[in-house]
Tab-separated table of C-alpha atoms and ligand atoms in Angstrom:
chain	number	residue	atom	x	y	z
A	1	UNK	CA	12.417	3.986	-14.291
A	2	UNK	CA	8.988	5.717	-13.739
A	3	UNK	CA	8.042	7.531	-16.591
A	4	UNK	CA	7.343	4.573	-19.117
A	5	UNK	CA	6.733	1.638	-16.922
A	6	UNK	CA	3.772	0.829	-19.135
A	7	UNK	CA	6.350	-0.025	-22.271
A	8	UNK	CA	7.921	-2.739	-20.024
A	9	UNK	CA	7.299	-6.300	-19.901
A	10	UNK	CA	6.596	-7.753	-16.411
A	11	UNK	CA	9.538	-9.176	-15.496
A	12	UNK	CA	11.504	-5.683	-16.277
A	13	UNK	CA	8.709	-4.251	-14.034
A	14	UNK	CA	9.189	-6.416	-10.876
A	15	UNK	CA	13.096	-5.707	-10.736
A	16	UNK	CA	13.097	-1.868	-11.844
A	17	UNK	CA	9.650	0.102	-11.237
A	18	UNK	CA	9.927	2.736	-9.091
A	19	UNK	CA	13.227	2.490	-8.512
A	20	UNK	CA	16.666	4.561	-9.830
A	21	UNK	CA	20.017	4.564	-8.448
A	22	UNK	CA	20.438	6.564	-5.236
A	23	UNK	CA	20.870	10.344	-6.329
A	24	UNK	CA	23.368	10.476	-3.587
A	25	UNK	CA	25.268	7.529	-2.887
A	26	UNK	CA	24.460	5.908	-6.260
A	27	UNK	CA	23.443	2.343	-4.636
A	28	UNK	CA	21.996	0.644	-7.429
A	29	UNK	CA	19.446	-1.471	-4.816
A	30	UNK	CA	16.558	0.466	-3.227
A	31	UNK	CA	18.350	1.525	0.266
A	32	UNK	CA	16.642	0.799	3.598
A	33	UNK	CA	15.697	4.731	4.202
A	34	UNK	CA	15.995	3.506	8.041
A	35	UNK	CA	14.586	6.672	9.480
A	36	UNK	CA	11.203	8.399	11.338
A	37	UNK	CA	11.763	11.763	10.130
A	38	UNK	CA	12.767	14.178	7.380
A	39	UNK	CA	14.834	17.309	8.002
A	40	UNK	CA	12.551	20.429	6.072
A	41	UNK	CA	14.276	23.151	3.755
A	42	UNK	CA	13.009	26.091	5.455
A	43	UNK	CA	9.387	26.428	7.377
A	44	UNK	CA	7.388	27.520	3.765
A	45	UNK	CA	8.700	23.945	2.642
A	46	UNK	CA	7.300	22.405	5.907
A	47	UNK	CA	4.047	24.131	5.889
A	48	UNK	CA	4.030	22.737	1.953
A	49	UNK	CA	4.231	19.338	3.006
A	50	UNK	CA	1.781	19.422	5.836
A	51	UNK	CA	-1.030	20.986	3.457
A	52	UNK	CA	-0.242	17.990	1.448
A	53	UNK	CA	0.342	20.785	-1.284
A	54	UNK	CA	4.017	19.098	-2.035
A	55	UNK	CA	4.996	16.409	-2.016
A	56	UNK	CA	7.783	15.148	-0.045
A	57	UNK	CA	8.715	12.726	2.903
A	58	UNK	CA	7.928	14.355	6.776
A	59	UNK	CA	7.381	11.002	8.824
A	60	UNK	CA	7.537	7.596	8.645
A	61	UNK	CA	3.943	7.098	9.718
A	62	UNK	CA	2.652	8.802	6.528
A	63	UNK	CA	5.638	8.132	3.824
A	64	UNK	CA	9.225	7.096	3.416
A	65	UNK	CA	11.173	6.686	0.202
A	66	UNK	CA	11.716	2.651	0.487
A	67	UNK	CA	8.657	1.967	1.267
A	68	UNK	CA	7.329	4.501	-2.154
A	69	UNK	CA	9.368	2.369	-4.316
A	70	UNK	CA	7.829	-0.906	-3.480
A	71	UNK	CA	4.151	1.037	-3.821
A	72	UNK	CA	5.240	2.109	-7.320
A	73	UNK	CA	6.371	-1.090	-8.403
A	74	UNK	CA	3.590	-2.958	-7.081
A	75	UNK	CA	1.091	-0.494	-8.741
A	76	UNK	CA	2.978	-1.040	-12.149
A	77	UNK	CA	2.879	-4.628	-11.580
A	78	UNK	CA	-0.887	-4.559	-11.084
A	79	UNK	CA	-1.269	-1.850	-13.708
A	80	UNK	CA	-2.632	0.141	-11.227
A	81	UNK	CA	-1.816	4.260	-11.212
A	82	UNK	CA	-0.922	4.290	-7.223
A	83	UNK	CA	-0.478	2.365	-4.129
A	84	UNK	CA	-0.539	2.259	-0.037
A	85	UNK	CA	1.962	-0.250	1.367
A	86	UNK	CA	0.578	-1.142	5.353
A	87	UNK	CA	1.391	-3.155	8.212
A	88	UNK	CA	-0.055	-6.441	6.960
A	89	UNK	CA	-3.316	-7.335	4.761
A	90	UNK	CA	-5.718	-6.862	7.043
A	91	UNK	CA	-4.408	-3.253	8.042
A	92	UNK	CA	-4.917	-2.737	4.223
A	93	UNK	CA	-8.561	-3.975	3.994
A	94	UNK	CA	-9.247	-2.115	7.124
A	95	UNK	CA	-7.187	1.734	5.048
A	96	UNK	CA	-9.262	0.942	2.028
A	97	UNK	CA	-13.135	0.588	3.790
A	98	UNK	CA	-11.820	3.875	6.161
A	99	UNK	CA	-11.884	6.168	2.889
A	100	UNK	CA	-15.291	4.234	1.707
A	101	UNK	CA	-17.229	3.792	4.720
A	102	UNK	CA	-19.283	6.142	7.312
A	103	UNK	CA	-21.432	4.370	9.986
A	104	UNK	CA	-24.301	2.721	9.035
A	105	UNK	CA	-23.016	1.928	5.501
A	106	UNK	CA	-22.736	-1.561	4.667
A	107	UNK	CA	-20.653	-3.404	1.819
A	108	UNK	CA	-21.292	-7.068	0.025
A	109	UNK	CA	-18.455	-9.395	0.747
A	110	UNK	CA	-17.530	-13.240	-1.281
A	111	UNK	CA	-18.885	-15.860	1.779
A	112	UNK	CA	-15.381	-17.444	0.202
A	113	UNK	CA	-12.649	-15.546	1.716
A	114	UNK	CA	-9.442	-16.053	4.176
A	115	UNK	CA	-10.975	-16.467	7.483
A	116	UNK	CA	-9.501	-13.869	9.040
A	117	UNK	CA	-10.900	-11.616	6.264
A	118	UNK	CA	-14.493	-12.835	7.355
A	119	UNK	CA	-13.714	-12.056	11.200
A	120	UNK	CA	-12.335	-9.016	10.850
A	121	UNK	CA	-15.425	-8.100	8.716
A	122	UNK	CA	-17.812	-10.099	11.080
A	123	UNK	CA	-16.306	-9.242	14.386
A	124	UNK	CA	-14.238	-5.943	14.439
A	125	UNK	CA	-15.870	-3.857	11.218
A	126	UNK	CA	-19.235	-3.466	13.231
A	127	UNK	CA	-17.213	-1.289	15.973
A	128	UNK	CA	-17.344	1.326	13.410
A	129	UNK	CA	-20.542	0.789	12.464
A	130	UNK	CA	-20.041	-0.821	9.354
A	131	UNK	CA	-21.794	-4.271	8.045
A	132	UNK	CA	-20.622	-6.430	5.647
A	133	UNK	CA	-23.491	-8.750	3.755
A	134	UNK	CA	-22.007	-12.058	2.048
A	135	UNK	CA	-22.770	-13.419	-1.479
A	136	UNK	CA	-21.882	-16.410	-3.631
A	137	UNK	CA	-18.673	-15.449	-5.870
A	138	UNK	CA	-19.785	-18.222	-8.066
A	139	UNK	CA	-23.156	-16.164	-8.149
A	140	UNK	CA	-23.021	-12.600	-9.483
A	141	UNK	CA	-26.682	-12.529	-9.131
A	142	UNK	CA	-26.913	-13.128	-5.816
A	143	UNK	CA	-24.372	-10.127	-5.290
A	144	UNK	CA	-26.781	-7.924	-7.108
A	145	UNK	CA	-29.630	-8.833	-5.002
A	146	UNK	CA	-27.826	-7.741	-1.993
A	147	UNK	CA	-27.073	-4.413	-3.408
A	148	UNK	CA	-29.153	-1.628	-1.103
A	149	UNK	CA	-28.572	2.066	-1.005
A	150	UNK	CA	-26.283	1.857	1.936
A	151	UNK	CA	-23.881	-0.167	-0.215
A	152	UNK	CA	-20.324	1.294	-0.476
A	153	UNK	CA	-17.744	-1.839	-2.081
A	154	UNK	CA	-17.998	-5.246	-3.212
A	155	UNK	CA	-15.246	-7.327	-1.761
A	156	UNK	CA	-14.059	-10.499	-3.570
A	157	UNK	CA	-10.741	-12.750	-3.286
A	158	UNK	CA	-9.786	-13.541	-7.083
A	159	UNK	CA	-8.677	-17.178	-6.096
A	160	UNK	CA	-10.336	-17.454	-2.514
A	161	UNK	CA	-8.164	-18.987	0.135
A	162	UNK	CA	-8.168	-21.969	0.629
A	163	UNK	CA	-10.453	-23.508	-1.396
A	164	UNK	CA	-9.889	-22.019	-4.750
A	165	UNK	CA	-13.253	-20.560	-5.652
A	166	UNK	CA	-12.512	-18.277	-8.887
A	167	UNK	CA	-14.305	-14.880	-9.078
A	168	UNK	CA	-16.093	-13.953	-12.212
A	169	UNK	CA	-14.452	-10.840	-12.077
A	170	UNK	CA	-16.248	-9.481	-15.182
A	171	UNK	CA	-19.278	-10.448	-14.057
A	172	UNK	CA	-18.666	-8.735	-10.400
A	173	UNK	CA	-17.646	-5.529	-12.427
A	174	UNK	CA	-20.669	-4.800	-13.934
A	175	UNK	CA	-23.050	-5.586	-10.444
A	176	UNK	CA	-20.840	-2.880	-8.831
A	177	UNK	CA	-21.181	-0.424	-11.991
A	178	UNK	CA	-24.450	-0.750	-11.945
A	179	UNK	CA	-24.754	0.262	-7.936
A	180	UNK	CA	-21.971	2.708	-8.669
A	181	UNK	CA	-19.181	1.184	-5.865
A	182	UNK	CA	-16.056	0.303	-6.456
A	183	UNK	CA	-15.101	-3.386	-7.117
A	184	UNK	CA	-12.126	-4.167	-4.119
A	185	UNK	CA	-10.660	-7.547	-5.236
A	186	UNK	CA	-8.270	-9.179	-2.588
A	187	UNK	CA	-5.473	-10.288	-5.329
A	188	UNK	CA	-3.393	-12.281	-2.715
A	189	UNK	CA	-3.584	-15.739	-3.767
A	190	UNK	CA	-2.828	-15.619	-7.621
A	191	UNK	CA	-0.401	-12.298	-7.590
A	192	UNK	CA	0.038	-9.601	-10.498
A	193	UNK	CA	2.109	-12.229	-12.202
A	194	UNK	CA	-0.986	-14.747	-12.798
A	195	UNK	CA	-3.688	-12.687	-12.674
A	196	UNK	CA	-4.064	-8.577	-12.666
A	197	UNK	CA	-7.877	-7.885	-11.588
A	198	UNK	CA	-7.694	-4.074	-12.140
A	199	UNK	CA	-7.279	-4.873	-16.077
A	200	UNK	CA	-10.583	-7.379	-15.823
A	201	UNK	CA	-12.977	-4.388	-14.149
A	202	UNK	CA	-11.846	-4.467	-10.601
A	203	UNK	CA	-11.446	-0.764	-9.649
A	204	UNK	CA	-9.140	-0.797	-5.758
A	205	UNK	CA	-6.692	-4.210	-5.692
A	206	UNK	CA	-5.507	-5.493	-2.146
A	207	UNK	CA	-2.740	-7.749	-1.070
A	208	UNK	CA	-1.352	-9.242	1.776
A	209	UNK	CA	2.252	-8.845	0.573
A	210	UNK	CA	3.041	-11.340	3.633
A	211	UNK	CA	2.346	-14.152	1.284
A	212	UNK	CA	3.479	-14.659	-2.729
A	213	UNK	CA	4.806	-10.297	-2.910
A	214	UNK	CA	7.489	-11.024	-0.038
A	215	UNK	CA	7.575	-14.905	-0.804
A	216	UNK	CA	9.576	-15.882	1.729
A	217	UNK	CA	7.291	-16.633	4.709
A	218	UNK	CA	9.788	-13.836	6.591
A	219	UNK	CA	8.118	-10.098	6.241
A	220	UNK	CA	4.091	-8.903	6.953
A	221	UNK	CA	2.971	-6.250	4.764
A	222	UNK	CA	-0.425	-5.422	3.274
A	223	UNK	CA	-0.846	-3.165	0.023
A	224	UNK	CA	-4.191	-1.149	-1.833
A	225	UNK	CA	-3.425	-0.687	-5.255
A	226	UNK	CA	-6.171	1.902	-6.986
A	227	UNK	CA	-7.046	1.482	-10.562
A	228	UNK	CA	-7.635	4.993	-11.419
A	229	UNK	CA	-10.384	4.791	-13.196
A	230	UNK	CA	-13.627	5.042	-10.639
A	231	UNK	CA	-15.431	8.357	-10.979
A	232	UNK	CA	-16.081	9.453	-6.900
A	233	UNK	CA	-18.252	11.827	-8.102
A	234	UNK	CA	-20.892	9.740	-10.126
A	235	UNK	CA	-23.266	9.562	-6.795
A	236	UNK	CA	-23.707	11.057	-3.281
A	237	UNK	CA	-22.256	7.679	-1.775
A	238	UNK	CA	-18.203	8.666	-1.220
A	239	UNK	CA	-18.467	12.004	0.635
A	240	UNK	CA	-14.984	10.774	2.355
A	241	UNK	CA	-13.208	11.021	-1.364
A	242	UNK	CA	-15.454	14.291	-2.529
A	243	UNK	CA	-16.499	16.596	-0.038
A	244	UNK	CA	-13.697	18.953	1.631
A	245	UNK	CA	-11.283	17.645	4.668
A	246	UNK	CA	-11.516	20.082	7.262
A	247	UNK	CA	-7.684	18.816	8.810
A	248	UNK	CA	-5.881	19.806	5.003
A	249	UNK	CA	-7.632	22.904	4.434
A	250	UNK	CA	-10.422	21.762	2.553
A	251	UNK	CA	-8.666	19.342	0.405
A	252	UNK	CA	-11.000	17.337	-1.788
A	253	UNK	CA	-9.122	14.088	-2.216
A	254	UNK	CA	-10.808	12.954	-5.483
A	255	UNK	CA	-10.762	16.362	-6.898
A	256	UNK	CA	-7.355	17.466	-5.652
A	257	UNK	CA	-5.332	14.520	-6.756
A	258	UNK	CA	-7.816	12.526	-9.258
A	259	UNK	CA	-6.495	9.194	-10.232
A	260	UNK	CA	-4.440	8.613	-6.882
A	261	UNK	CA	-6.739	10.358	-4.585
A	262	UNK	CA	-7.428	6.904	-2.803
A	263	UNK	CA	-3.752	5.791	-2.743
A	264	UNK	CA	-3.697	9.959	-0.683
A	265	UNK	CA	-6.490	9.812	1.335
A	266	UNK	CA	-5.500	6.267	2.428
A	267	UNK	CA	-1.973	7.704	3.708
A	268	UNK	CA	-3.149	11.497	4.674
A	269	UNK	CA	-5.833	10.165	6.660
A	270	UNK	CA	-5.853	5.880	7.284
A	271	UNK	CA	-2.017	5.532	7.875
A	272	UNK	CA	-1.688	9.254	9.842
A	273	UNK	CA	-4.995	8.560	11.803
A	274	UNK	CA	-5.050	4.885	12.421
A	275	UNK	CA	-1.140	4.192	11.994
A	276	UNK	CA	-0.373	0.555	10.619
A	277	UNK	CA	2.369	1.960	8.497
A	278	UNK	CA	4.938	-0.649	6.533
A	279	UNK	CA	8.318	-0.579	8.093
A	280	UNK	CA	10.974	0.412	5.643
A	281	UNK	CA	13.281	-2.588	6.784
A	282	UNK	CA	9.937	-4.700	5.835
A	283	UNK	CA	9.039	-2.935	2.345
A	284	UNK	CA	13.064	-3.525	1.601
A	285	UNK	CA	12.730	-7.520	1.986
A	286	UNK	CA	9.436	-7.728	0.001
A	287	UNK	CA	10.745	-5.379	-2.883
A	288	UNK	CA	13.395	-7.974	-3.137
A	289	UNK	CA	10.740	-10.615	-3.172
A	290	UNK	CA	9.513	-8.944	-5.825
A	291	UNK	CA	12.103	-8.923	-8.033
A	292	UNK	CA	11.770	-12.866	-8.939
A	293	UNK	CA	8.259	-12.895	-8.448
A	294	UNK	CA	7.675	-13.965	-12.322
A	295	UNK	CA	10.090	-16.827	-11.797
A	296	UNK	CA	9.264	-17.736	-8.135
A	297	UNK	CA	5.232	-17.658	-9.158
A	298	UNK	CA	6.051	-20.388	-12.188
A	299	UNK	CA	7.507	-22.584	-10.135
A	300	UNK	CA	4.970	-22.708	-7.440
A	301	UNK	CA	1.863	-23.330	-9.672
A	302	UNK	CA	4.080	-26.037	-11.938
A	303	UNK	CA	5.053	-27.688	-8.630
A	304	UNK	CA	1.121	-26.815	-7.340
A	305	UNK	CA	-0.487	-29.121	-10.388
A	306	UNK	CA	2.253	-31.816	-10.203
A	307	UNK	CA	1.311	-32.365	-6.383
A	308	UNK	CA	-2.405	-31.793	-6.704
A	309	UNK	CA	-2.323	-34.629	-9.515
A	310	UNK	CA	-0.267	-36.931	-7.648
A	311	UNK	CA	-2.570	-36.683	-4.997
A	312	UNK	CA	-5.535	-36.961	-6.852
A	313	UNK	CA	-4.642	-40.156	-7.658
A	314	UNK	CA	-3.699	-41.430	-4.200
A	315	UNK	CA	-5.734	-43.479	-2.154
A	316	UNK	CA	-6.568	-42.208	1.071
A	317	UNK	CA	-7.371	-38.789	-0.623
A	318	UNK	CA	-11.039	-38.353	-1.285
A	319	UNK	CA	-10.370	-35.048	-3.271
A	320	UNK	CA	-8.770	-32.311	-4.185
A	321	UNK	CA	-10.136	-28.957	-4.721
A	322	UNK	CA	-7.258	-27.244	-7.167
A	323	UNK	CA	-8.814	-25.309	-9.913
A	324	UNK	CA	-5.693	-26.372	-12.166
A	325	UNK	CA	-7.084	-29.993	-12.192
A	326	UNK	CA	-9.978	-30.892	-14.891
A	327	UNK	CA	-11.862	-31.817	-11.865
A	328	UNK	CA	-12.446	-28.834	-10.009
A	329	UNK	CA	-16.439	-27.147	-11.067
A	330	UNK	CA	-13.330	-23.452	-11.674
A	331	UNK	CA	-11.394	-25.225	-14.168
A	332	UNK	CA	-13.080	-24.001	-16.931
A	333	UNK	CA	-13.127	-20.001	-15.720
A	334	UNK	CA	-9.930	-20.442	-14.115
A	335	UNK	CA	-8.314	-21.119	-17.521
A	336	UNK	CA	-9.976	-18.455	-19.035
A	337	UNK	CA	-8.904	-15.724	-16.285
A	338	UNK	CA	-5.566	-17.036	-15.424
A	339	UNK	CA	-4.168	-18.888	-18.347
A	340	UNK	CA	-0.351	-19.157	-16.748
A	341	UNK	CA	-1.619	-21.272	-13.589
A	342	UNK	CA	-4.149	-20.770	-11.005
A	343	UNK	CA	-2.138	-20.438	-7.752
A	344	UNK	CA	-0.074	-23.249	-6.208
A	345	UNK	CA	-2.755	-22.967	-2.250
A	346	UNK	CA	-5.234	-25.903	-2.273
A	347	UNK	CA	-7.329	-28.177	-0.083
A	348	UNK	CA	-7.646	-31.789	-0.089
A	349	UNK	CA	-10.282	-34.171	1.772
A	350	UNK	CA	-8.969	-37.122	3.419
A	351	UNK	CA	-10.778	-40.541	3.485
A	352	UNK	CA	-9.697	-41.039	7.133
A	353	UNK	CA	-11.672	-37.728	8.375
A	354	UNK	CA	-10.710	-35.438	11.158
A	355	UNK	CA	-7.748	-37.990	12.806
A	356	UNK	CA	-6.546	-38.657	9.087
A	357	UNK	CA	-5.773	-34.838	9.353
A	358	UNK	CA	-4.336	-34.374	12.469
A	359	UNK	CA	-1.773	-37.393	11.570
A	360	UNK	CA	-0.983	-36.109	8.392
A	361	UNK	CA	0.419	-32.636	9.786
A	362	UNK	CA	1.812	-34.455	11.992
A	363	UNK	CA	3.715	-36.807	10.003
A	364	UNK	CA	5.269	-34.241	7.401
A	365	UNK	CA	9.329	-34.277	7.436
A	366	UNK	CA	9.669	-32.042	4.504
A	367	UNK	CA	6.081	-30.294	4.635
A	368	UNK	CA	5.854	-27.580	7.453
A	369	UNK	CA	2.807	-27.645	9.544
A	370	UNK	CA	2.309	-23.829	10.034
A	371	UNK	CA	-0.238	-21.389	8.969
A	372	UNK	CA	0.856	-19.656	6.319
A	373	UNK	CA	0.940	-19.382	2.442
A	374	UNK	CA	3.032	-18.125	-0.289
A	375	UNK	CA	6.782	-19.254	1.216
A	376	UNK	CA	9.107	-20.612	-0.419
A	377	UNK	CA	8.734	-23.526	1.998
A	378	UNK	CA	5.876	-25.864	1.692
A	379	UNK	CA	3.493	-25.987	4.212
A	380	UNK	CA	0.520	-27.787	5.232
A	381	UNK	CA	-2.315	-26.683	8.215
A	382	UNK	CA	-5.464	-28.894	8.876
A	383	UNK	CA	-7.889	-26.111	9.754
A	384	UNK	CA	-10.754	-28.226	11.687
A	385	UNK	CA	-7.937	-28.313	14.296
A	386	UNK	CA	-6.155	-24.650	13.950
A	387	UNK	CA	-7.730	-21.955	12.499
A	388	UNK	CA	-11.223	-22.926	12.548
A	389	UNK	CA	-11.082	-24.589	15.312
A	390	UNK	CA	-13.226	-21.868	17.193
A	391	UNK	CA	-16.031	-22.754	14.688
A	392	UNK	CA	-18.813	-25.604	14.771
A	393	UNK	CA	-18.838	-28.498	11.818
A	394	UNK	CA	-21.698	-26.772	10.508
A	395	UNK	CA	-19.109	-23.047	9.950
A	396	UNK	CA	-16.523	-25.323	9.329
A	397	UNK	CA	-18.026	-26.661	6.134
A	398	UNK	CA	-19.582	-23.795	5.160
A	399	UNK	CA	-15.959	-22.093	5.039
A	400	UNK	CA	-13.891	-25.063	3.013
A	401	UNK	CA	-12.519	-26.274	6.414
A	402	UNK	CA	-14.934	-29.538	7.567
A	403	UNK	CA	-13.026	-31.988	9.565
A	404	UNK	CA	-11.739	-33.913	6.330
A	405	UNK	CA	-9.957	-31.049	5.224
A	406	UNK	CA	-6.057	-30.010	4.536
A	407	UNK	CA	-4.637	-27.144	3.560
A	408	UNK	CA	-1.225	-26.916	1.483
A	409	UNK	CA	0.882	-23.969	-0.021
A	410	UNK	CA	3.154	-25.986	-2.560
A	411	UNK	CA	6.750	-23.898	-2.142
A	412	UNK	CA	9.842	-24.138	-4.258
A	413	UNK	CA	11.468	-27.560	-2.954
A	414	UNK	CA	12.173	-29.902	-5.742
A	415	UNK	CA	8.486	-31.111	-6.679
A	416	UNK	CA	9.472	-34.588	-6.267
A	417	UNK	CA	10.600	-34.182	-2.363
A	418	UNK	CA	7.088	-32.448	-1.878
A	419	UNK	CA	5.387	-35.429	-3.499
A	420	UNK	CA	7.651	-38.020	-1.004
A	421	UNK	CA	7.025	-36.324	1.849
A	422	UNK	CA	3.650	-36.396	1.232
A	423	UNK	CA	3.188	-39.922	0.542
A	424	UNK	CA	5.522	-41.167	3.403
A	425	UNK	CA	3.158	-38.549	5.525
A	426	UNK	CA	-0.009	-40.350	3.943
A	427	UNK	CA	1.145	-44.021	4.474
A	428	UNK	CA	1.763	-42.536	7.780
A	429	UNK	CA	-1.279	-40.861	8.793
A	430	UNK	CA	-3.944	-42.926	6.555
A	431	UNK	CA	-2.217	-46.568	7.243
A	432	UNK	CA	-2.999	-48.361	3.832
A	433	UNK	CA	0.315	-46.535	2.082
A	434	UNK	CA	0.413	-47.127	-1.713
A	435	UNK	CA	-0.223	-44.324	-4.047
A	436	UNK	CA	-3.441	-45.936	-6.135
A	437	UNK	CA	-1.857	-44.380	-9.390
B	1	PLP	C1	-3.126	-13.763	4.680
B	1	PLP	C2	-4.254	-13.185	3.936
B	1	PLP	C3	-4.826	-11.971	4.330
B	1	PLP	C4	-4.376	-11.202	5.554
B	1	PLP	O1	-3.083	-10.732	5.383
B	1	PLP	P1	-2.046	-10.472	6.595
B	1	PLP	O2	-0.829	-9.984	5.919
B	1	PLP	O3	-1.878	-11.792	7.305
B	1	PLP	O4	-2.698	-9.458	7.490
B	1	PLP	C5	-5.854	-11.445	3.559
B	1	PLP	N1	-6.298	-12.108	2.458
B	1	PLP	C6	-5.769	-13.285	2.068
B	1	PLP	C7	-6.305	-13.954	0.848
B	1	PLP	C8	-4.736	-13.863	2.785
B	1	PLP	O5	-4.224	-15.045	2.385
């Protein structure tokens, strides 16, 4: 089934895209092509392959028929036209700014992402010479005022991790069409099944398929999903995508191969150059994830507003910060965007402060305190004394994470447990007990 994935619904897409029986065995699941290499026809078929003039399977590093599948069906999902499965998501943030950025270029990132998104941009990213500048996502101006010549991407979660800040998507579309960049939205936290960003003006989609794509808190992989649709050659700015490759003959990857030439370059030169390549045992687990996504993804956001409302209404919670609650300043755009449910990851601020949050994790039976999102499990992670524990109040505020704050990823245990483990955990941690509601 790849010819006329676009006449499926999305459920038919998440079991069968991409995939067929085996044409030799006749397996009707996706085998585990367990395997570096690929024996060539004849030396003219080799020579083929290396001048990326045919295409065809040499080395694991570059592409392997397992891992191809779960690209195509995550690109159908996403209603994208092609895909690079990685290592994890960072390796695929890090693939998609190697075919966009030189040194000295710079691109305008959300302040409101996954903070290992902002260190890796912050930290590593200037190695190569490349700066990231950070706007408001609930600001599209102040994206458009950071714009400068040098600018290459604009880099937005859709549902930013953890605090649920929704992107105005549209809005973001038409800064970055106006500086002629590509919009990159990081699609982890809602997944294709609540929210597809490439069909709202978001031109390259990322994932870490680690969380809600795998699902079961047991496989890392990272993904770049490319819309199709951006023209490389409406400016100087991409000379990576339009000007010819010396190491494949001259290739021009936007020219050559048009509305996948990201998806290529990505492979021919980020995965064969840098090497964070999926491993097929890896891209078989998360294709299997895949294949209930629509049902899994239902039950975590109808379990995700159940909890979030229960503890809205509990007493040693100050707040919650879930934009499926009326409450949230998103609730209104989230709705909009993402009318099935807007992710089932959310913070809440405890009464009791920073020990409030440290007992808490603590006190969890059912809850696991881990960091992590998107398992079937539910967890829970107080970041003031984990994550962003490195950084001062002052960073730890500014990021979602002050000293108050808890972090859970509602998973697929019967919503009621999740809600009694929580309250025992609260009585626990904050003393007074009693739900207030
Ligand atoms: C986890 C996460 C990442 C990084 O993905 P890895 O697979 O851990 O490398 C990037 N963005 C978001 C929103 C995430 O939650």
């Amino acid at each position: 089934m790849t010819d006329d994935a676009g006449d499926y619904g999305f459920e038919t897409l998440a079991i069968h895209a991409g995939a067929m029986p085996d044409p030799t065995t006749g397996a009707r699941a996706t085998p585990i092509y367990q395997t570096t290499s690929f024996v060539f026809d004849d030396v003219d078929h080799a020579a083929g392959l290396f001048n990326l003039q045919q295409f065809g399977n040499i080395y694991t590093r570059l592409t392997n028929p397992t891992i191809s599948v779960l690209e195509e069906r995550v690109a159908a999902l996403e209603g994208g036209t092609a895909a690079c499965a990685t290592a994890s998501g960072h390796a695929a943030q890090f693939v998609a700014f190697l075919n966009l950025m030189q040194p000295g270029d710079e691109f305008i990132a959300s302040k409101k992402l996954y903070g290992g998104s902002i260190t890796q941009f912050n930290e590593t990213f200037p190695q190569f010479g490349w700066q990231a500048r950070f706007a408001d996502p609930t600001d599209p101006a102040s994206f458009e005022a950071a714009v400068t010549d040098k600018t290459r991407a604009i880099f937005v979660e859709s549902t930013s991790n953890p605090d649920g800040v929704i992107a105005n998507i549209e809005a973001l579309s038409a800064v970055a069409k106006r500086a002629g960049v590509p919009l990159i939205c990081d699609n982890t936290m809602p997944s294709p099944y609540l929210y597809q960003p490439l069909k709202h003006g978001a031109d390259i989609v990322i994932h870490s398929m680690t969380k809600y794509l795998g699902g079961h808190g047991n496989s890392m992989g990272g993904i770049i999903i490319e819309g199709g649709s951006f023209d490389w050659y409406q400016n100087d700015k991409f000379p990576l995508m339009t000007q010819p490759t010396k190491a494949y003959h001259g290739v021009k990857f936007a020219e050559t191969f048009g509305n996948f030439g990201f998806s290529v370059r990505a492979k021919a030169i980020g995965l064969r150059d840098i090497g964070p390549s999926l491993s097929p045992f890896n891209a078989f687990m998360i294709l299997n994830g895949i294949e209930t996504l629509p049902l899994r993804m239902q039950r975590h956001v109808d379990s995700a507003q159940a909890v979030a409302r229960f503890l809205e209404g509990h007493a040693a919670v100050d707040w919650v910060s879930y934009p499926g609650l009326g409450s949230s300043p998103h609730h209104a755009l989230a709705n909009r965007l993402m009318p099935r449910g807007t992710g089932a990851v959310f913070t809440i601020g405890l009464k009791g402060g920073y020990d409030a949050g440290v007992r808490l994790v603590e006190a969890c039976e059912l809850v696991s305190h881990l960091a992590n999102i998107g398992d079937t499990r539910s967890l829970i992670i107080h970041p003031a004394s984990t994550t962003h524990r490195q950084l001062d109040e002052a960073q730890q505020q500014a990021a979602g994470a002050g000293p108050e704050v808890v972090r859970l990823s509602i998973g697929l245990e019967t919503a009621d447990d999740i809600i009694a483990d929580l309250d025992q955990a609260l009585s626990e941690a904050c003393g007074s007990g009693k739900s207030a509601a």
